[in-house]
Coordinates of C-alpha atoms and ligand atoms in Angstrom, one line a residue:
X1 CA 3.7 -3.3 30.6
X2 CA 1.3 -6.3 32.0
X3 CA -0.2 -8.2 29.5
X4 CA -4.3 -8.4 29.5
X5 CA -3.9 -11.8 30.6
X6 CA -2.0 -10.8 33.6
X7 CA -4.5 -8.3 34.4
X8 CA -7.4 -10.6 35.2
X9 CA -8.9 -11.7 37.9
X10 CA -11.2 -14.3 37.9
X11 CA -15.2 -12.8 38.0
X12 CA -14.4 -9.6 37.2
X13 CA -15.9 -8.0 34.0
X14 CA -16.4 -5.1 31.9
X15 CA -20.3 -4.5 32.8
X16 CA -22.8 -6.0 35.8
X17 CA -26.5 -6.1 35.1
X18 CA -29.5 -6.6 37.2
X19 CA -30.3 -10.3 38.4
X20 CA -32.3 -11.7 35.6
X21 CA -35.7 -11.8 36.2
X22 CA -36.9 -14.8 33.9
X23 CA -36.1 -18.2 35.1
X24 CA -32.3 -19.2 34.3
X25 CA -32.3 -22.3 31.4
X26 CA -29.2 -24.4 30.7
X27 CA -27.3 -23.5 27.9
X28 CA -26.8 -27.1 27.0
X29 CA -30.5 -27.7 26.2
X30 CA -30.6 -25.0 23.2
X31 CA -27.6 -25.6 21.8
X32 CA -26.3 -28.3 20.6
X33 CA -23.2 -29.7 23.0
X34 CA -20.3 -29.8 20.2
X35 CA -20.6 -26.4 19.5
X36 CA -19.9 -25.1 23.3
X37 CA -16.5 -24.8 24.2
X38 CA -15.5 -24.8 28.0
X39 CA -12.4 -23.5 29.9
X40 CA -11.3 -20.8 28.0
X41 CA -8.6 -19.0 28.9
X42 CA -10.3 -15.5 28.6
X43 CA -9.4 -12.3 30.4
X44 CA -12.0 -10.9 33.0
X45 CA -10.8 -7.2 33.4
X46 CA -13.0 -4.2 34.3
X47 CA -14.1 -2.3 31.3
X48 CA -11.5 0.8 32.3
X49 CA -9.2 -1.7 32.4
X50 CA -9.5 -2.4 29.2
X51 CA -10.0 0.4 27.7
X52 CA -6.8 1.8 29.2
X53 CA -4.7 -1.4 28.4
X54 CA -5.3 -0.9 24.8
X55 CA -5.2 2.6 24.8
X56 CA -1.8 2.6 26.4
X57 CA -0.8 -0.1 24.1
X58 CA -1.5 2.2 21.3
X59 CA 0.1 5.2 22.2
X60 CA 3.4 2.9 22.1
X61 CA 3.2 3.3 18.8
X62 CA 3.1 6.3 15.9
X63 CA 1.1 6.2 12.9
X64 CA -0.2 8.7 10.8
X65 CA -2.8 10.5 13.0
X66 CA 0.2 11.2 15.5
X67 CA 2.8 12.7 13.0
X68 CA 4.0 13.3 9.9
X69 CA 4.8 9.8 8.1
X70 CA 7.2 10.2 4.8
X71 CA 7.7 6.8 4.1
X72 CA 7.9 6.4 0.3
X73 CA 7.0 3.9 -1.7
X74 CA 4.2 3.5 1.1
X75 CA 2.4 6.4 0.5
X76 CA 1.1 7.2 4.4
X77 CA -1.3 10.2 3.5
X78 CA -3.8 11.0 6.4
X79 CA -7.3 8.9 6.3
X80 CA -9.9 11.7 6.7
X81 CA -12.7 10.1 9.4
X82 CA -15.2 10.7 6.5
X83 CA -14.7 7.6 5.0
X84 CA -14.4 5.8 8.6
X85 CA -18.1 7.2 8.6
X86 CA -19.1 5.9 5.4
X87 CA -17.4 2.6 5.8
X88 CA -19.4 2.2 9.4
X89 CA -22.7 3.0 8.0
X90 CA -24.9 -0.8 8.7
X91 CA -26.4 -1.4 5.5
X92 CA -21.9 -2.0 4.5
X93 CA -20.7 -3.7 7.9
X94 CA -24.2 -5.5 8.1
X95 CA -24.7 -6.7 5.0
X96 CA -24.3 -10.9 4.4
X97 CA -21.5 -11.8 1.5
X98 CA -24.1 -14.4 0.7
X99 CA -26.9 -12.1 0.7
X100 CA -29.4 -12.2 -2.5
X101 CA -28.5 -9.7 -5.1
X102 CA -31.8 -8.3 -4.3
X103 CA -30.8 -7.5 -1.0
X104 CA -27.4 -6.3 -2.1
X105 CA -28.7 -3.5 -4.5
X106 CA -27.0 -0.8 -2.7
X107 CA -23.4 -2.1 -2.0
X108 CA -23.3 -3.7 -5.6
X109 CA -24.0 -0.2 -6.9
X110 CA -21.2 1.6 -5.1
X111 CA -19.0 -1.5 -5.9
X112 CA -20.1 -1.0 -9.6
X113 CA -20.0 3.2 -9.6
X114 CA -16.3 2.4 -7.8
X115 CA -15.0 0.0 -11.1
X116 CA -16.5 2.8 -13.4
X117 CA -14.7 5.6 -11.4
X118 CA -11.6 3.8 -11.7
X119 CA -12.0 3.2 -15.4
X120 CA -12.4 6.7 -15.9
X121 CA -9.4 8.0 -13.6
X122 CA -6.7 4.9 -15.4
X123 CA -8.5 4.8 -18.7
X124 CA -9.2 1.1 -18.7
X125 CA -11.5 -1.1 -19.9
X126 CA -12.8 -2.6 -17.0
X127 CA -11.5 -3.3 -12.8
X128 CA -12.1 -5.9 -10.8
X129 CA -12.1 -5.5 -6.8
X130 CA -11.4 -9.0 -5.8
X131 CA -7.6 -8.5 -4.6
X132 CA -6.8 -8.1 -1.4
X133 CA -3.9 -5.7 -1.5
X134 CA -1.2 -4.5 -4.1
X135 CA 0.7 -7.6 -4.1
X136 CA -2.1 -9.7 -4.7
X137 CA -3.1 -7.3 -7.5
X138 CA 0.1 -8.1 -9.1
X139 CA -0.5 -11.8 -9.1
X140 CA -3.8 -11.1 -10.4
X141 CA -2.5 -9.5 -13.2
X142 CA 0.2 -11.9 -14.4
X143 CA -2.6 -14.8 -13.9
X144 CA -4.4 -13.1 -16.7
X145 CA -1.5 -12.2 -18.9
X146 CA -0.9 -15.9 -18.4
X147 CA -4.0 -16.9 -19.6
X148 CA -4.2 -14.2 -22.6
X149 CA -0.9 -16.1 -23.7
X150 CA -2.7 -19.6 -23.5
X151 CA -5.5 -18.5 -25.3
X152 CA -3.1 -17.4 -28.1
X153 CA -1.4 -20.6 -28.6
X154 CA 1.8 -18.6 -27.8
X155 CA 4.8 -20.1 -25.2
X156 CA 6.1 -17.3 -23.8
X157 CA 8.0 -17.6 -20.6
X158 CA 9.9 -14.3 -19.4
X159 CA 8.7 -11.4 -17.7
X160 CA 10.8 -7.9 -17.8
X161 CA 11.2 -6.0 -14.8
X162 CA 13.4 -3.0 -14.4
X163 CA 16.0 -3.2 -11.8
X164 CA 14.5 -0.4 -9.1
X165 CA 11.1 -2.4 -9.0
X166 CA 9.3 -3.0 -5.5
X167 CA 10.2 -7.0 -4.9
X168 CA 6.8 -8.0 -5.3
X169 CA 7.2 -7.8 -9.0
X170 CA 9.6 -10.3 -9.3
X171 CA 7.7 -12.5 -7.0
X172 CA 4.3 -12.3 -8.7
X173 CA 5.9 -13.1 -12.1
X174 CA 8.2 -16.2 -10.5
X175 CA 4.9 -17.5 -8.8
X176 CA 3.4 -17.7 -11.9
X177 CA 6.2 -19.9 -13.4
X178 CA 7.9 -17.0 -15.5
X179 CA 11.3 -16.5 -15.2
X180 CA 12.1 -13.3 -14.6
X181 CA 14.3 -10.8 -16.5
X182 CA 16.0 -7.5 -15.2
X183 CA 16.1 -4.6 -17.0
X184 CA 18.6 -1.9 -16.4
X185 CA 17.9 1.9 -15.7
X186 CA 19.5 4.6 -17.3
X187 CA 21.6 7.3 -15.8
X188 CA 18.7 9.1 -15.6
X189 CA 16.9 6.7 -13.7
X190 CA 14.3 5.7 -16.3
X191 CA 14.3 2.6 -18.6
X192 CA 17.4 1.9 -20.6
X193 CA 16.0 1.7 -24.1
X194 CA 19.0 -0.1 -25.7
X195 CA 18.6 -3.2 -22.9
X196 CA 14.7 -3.3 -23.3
X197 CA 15.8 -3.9 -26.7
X198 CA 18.0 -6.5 -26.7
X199 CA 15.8 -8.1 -24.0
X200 CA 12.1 -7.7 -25.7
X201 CA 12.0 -11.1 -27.4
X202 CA 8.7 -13.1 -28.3
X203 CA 9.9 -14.7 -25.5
X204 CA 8.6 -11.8 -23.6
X205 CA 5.2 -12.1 -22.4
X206 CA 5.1 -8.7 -20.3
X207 CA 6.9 -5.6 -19.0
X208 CA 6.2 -4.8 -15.6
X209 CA 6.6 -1.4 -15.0
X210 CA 6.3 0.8 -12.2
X211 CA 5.4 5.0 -13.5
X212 CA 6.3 6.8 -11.8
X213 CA 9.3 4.2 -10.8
X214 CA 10.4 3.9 -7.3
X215 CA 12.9 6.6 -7.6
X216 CA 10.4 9.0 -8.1
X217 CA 10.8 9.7 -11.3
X218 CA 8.1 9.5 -14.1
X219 CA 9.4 8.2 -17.3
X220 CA 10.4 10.2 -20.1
X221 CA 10.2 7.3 -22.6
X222 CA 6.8 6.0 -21.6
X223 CA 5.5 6.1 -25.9
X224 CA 9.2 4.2 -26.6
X225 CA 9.2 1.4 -23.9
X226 CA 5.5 0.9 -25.2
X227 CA 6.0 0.7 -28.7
X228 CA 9.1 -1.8 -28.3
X229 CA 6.7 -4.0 -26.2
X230 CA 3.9 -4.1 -28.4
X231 CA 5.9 -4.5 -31.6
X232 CA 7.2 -7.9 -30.2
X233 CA 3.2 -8.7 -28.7
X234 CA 4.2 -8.4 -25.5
X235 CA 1.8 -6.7 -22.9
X236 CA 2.9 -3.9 -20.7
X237 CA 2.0 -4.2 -16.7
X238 CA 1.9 -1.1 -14.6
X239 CA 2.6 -1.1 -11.0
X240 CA -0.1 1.4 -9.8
X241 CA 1.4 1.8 -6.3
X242 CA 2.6 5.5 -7.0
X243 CA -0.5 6.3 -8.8
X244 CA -1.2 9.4 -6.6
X245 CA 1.5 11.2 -8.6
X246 CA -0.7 11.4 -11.6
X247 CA -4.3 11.1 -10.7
X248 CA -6.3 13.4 -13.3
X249 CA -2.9 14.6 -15.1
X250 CA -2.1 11.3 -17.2
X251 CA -3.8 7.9 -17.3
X252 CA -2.1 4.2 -17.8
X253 CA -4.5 3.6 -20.2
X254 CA -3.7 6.5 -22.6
X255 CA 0.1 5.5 -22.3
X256 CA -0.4 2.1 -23.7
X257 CA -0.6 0.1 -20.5
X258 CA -2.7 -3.0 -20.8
X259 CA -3.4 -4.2 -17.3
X260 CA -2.6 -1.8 -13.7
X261 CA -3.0 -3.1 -10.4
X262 CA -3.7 -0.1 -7.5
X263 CA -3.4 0.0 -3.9
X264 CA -6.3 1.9 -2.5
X265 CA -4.4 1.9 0.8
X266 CA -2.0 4.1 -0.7
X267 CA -3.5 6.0 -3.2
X268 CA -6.9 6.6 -1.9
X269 CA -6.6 7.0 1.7
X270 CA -7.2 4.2 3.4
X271 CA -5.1 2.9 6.6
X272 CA -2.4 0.0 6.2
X273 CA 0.4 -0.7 7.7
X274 CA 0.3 -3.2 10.5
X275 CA -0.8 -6.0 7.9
X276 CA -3.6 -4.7 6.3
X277 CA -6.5 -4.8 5.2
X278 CA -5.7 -2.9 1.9
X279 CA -7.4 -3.6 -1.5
X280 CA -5.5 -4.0 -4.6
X281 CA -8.3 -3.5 -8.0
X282 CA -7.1 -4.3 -11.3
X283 CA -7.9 -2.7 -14.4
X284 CA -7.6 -4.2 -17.7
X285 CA -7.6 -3.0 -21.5
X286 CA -9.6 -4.5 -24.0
X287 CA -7.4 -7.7 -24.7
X288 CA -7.4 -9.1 -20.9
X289 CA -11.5 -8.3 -20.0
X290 CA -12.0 -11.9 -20.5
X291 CA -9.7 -13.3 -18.6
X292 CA -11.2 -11.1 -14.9
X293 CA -11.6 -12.9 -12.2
X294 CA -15.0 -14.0 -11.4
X295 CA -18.0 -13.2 -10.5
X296 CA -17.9 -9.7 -12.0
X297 CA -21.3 -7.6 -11.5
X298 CA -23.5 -7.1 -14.1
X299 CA -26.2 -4.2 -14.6
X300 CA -29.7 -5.3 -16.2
X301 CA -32.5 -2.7 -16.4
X302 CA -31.7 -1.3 -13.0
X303 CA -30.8 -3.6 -11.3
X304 CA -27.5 -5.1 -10.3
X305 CA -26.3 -9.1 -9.6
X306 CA -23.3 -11.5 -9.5
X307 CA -22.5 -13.3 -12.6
X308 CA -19.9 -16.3 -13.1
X309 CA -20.8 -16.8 -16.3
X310 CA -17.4 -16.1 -18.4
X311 CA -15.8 -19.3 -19.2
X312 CA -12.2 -17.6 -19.8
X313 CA -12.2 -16.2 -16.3
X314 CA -9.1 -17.2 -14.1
X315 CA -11.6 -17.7 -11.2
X316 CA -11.7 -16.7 -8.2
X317 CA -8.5 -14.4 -6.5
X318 CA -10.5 -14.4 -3.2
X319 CA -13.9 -13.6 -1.4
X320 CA -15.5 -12.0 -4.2
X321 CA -16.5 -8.7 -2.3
X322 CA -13.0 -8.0 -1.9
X323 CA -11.9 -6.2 0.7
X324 CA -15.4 -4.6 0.6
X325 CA -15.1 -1.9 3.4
X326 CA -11.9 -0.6 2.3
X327 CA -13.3 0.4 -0.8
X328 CA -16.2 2.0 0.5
X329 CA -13.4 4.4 2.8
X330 CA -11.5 5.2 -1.1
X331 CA -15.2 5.0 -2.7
X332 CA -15.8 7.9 -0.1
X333 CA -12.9 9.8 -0.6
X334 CA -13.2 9.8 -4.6
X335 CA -16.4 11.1 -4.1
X336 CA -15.6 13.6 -1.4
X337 CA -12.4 15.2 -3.4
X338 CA -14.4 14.8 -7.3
X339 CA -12.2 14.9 -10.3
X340 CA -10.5 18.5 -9.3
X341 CA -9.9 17.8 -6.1
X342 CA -8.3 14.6 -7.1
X343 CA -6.1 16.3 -9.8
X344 CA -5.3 18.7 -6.7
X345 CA -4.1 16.2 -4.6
X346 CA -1.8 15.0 -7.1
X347 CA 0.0 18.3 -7.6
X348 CA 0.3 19.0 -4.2
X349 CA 1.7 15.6 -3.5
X350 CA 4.2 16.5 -6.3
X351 CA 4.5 20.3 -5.0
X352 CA 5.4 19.3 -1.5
X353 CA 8.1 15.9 -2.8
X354 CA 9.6 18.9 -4.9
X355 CA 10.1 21.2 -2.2
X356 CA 11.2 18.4 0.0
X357 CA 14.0 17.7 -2.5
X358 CA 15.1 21.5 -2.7
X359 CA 15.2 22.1 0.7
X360 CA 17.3 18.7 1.4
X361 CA 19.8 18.8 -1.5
X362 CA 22.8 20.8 -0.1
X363 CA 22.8 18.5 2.8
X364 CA 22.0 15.2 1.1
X365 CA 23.5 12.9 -1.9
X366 CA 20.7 13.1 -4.1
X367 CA 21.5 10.9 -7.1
X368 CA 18.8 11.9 -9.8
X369 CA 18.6 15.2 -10.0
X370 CA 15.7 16.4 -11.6
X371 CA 11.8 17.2 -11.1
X372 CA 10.4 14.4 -9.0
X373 CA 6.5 13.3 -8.6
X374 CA 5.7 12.1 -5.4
X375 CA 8.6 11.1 -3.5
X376 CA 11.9 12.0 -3.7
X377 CA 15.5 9.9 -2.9
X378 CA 18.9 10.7 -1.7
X379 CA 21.6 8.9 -0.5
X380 CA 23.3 8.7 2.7
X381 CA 26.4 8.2 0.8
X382 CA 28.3 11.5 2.1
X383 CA 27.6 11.1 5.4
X384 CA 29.2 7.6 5.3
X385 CA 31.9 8.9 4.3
X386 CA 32.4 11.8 6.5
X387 CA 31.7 10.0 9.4
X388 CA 30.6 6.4 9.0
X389 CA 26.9 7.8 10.0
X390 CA 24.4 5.6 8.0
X391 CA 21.1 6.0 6.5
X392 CA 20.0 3.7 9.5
X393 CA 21.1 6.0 12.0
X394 CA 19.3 9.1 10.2
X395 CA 16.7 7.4 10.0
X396 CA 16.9 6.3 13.5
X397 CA 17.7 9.6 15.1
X398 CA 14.9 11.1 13.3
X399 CA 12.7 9.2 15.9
X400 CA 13.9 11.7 18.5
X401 CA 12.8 14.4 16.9
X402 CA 8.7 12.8 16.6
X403 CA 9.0 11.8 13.0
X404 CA 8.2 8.1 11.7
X405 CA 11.7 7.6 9.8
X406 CA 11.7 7.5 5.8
X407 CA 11.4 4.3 3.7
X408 CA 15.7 3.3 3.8
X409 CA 17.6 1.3 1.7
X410 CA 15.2 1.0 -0.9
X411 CA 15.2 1.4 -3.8
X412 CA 18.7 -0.8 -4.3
X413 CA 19.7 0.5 -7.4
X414 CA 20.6 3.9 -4.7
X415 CA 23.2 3.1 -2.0
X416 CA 22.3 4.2 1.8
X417 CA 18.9 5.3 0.4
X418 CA 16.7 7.7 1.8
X419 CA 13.5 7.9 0.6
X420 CA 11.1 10.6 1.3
X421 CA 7.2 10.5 0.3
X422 CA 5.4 13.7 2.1
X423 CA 2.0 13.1 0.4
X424 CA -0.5 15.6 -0.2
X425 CA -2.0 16.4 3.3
X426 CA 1.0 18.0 4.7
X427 CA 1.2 21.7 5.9
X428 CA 4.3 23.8 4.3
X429 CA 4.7 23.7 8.7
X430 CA 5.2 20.4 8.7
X431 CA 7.5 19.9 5.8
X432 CA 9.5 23.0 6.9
X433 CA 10.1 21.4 10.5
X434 CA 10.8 17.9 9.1
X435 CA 13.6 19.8 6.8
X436 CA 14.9 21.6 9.8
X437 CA 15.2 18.2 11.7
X438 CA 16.9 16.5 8.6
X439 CA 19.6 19.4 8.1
X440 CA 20.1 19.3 12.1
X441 CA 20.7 15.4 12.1
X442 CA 23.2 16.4 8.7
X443 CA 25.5 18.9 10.7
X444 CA 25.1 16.0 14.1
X445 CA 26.6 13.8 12.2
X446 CA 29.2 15.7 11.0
X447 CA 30.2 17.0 14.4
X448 CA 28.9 14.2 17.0
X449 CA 28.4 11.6 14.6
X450 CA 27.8 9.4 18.4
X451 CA 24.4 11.1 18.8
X452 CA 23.6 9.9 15.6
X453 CA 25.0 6.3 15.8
X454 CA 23.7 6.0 19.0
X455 CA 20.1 7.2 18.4
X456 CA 17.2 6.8 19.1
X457 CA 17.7 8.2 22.6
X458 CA 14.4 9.2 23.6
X459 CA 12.1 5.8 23.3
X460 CA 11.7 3.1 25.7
X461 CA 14.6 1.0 24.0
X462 CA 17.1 2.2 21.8
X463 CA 18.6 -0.4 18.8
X464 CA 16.9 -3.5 18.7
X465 CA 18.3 -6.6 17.2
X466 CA 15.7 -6.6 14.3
X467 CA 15.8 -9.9 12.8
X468 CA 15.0 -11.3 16.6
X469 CA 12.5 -8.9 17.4
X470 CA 10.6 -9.5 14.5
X471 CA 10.8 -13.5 14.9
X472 CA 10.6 -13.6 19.0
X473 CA 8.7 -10.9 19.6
X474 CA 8.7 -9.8 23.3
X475 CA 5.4 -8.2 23.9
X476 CA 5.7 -8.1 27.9
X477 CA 9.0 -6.7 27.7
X478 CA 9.9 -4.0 30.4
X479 CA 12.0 -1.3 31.3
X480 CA 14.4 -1.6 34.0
Ligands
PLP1 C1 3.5 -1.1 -1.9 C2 4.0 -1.5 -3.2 C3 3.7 -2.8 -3.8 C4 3.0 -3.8 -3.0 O1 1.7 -3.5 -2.5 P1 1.0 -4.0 -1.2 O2 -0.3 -3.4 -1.2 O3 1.9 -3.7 -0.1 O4 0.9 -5.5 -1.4 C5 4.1 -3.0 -5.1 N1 4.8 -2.2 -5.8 C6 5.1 -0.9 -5.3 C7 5.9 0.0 -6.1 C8 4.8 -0.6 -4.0 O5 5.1 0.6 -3.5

């Protein structure tokens, strides 16, 4: 395929008006010389060119609106166009950050109405919606926990985090100057409660903890691990990323969680992928409302503003409207699906995993055997053996039959994982074809394990070297 650039030709252009009829000016004595650039190496293309350049361009590639999407941990539900309404309306897109708070009454409400709706659905104190995404959330978390620990006089320098966490756990806490700690899981996949023992010191300042974890699994001990962490003043961190397994069933703040961070893009529908943007809220208990970034909005009479003034504040985490438009499309779907429709979501999500899992196990390793929330994992491990057919290749062959492949080889605690998140928004069709795919690509591998090695065999290009195409990519590559 031609890049745009290879597509131009000098004069051409996406739209021709009528000859001006006031008299022509040079643009050199309105505006000021240094702020004109000349020379640019721009495209001129024809607006059907254009149009169909990136249009093409996109149907190379698959996202949720295409097909179904089961990549766990990632959470890829569908993004109903509802909130791509909302989020488009002009008094959001056209709204100055700097605006007066006068002039800002309506978007500070929602953003206000949003932190409140949260609060209620996690049972926290209060959120903030400064983070950009998930990970940032994280850091914003441990920045405050940090702080908290300051306050207190107290030196603590570890952070616990269980051993099938996402790796942006151990990264928020190591970027934060703890050193962190890993803590074991149990053969049922939960927390081992006799390591968390040993390990919960007053060295401890947190326990990061992801319910349910990244196996899928919600865990049993939640009141325990709690309890242990508290006893020693420690704080316990939950990683909100697989919140849509318990939205209106349980909430964080109930089960002794002191801080959560969410990811709206996952848990709210809202599209991600590709690098963003995604929006990452956190929600505190009473011990770490202080210590919110800043400015946090205030209400007074009616009326809404900005306000800086809390001197424990960790500052700033980023523009302070946050990813604002984001928040609008999960403000929209909150409101459009209200609390049952919410707790709906949930138990479908949980439903279709479940069903998933069932209709999977006879043909897959699956390693923890018992009721999953959202997503489910198996292992690839069988098929290794039988056949030296890996998780890669299922995953790869899948492609041919029009599904995005599942989240592989994580978590790590699993070997040749397979992780499968349906979400909510899928059709027992769907998961029912998706299955039937998955048991074919079980006997393949048994009986032309080639097809499956050598798969995907119906895209453009088959097995990439994947550490070069994702440092050299090449865009303007073509088929011979
Ligand atoms: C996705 C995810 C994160 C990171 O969130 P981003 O929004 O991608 O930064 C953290 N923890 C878990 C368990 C996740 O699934």
């Amino acid at each position: 395929m031609e890049l745009i650039f290879e597509k131009s030709r000098p004069g051409r252009s996406a739209g021709s008006i009528p000859a001006s009829d006031v008299p022509a000016i040079n643009i050199e004595d309105v505006i000021d010389r240094k702020y004109l650039r000349s020379g640019l190496d721009l495209p001129e293309v024809a607006e059907v060119d254009l149009i169909r350049h990136y249009t093409n361009l996109s149907r190379r590639n698959f996202g949720v609106d295409l097909g179904f999407y089961p990549l766990g941990s990632c959470t890829m539900k569908y993004n109903p166009k509802v909130n791509e309404n909302a989020a488009a309306l002009p008094g959001f897109t056209g709204l100055h950050p700097y605006a007066d708070d006068e002039l800002a009454q309506g978007n500070l409400q929602l953003m206000a109405q949003m932190q409140q709706y949260l609060c209620s659905i996690f049972g926290m104190a209060e959120f903030t919606l400064q983070p950009a995404a998930g990970a940032h959330g994280e850091l914003t978390g441990i920045m405050m926990i940090k702080k908290y620990f300051e306050k207190k006089g107290e030196k603590r320098h570890r952070i616990l985090i269980p051993d099938a966490a996402h790796g942006t756990n151990p990264a928020s806490g190591a970027l934060c100057g703890f050193e962190t700690v890993t803590l074991c899981s149990n053969s049922e996949g939960g927390v081992d409660i006799d390591h968390l023992k040993s390990l919960m010191t007053e060295d401890v300042a947190a326990l990061m903890l992801t319910n349910p974890n990244t196996l899928g699994l919600f865990e049993r001990n939640i009141e325990e691990v709690s309890h242990i962490v508290h006893e020693k003043g420690g704080l316990l961190y939950a990683d909100g990323a697989n919140a849509n397994a318990f939205l209106g069933i349980t909430r964080p703040g109930d089960l002794g969680f002191d801080v959560i961070q969410l990811n709206l893009h996952k848990t709210f529908s809202t599209p991600h992928g590709g690098g963003g943007p995604g929006s990452g809220p956190v929600g505190v208990g009473p011990a770490l409302v202080d210590y919110l970034p800043v400015p946090r909005i205030v209400k007074t009479d009616n009326s809404y503003r900005w306000s800086e003034n809390y001197p424990d504040s960790i500052g700033r985490v980023r523009a302070f409207y946050g990813n604002f438009n984001v928040v609008v499309k999960a403000y929209a779907y909150i409101r459009s699906l209200g609390a049952q429709g919410l707790k709906r979501a949930t138990q479908m999500a949980v439903l279709n995993a479940n069903y998933i899992k069932e209709k999977l196990k006879p043909y897959f390793d699956l390693p923890y055997d018992r009721v999953c929330m959202h997503e489910c994992v198996f292992s690839g491990s069988r098929q290794v053996a039988q056949s030296g057919v890996h998780t890669t290749d299922i995953a790869k062959r899948l492609i041919d039959f029009g599904y995005h492949p599942p989240t592989i080889y994580f978590p790590m605690i699993v070997p040749e994982a397979l992780m499968i998140e349906p979400t909510e928004t899928e059709s027992k069709e769907t998961l029912d074809a998706f299955c039937e795919a998955m048991i074919t690509i079980a006997h393949e591998a048994q009986e032309s394990p080639h097809r499956v090695k050598d798969a995907p065999l119906s895209t453009e290009v088959n097995r990439l070297d994947e550490v070069l195409a994702a440092r050299k990519p090449d865009v303007a590559w073509k088929k011979q």
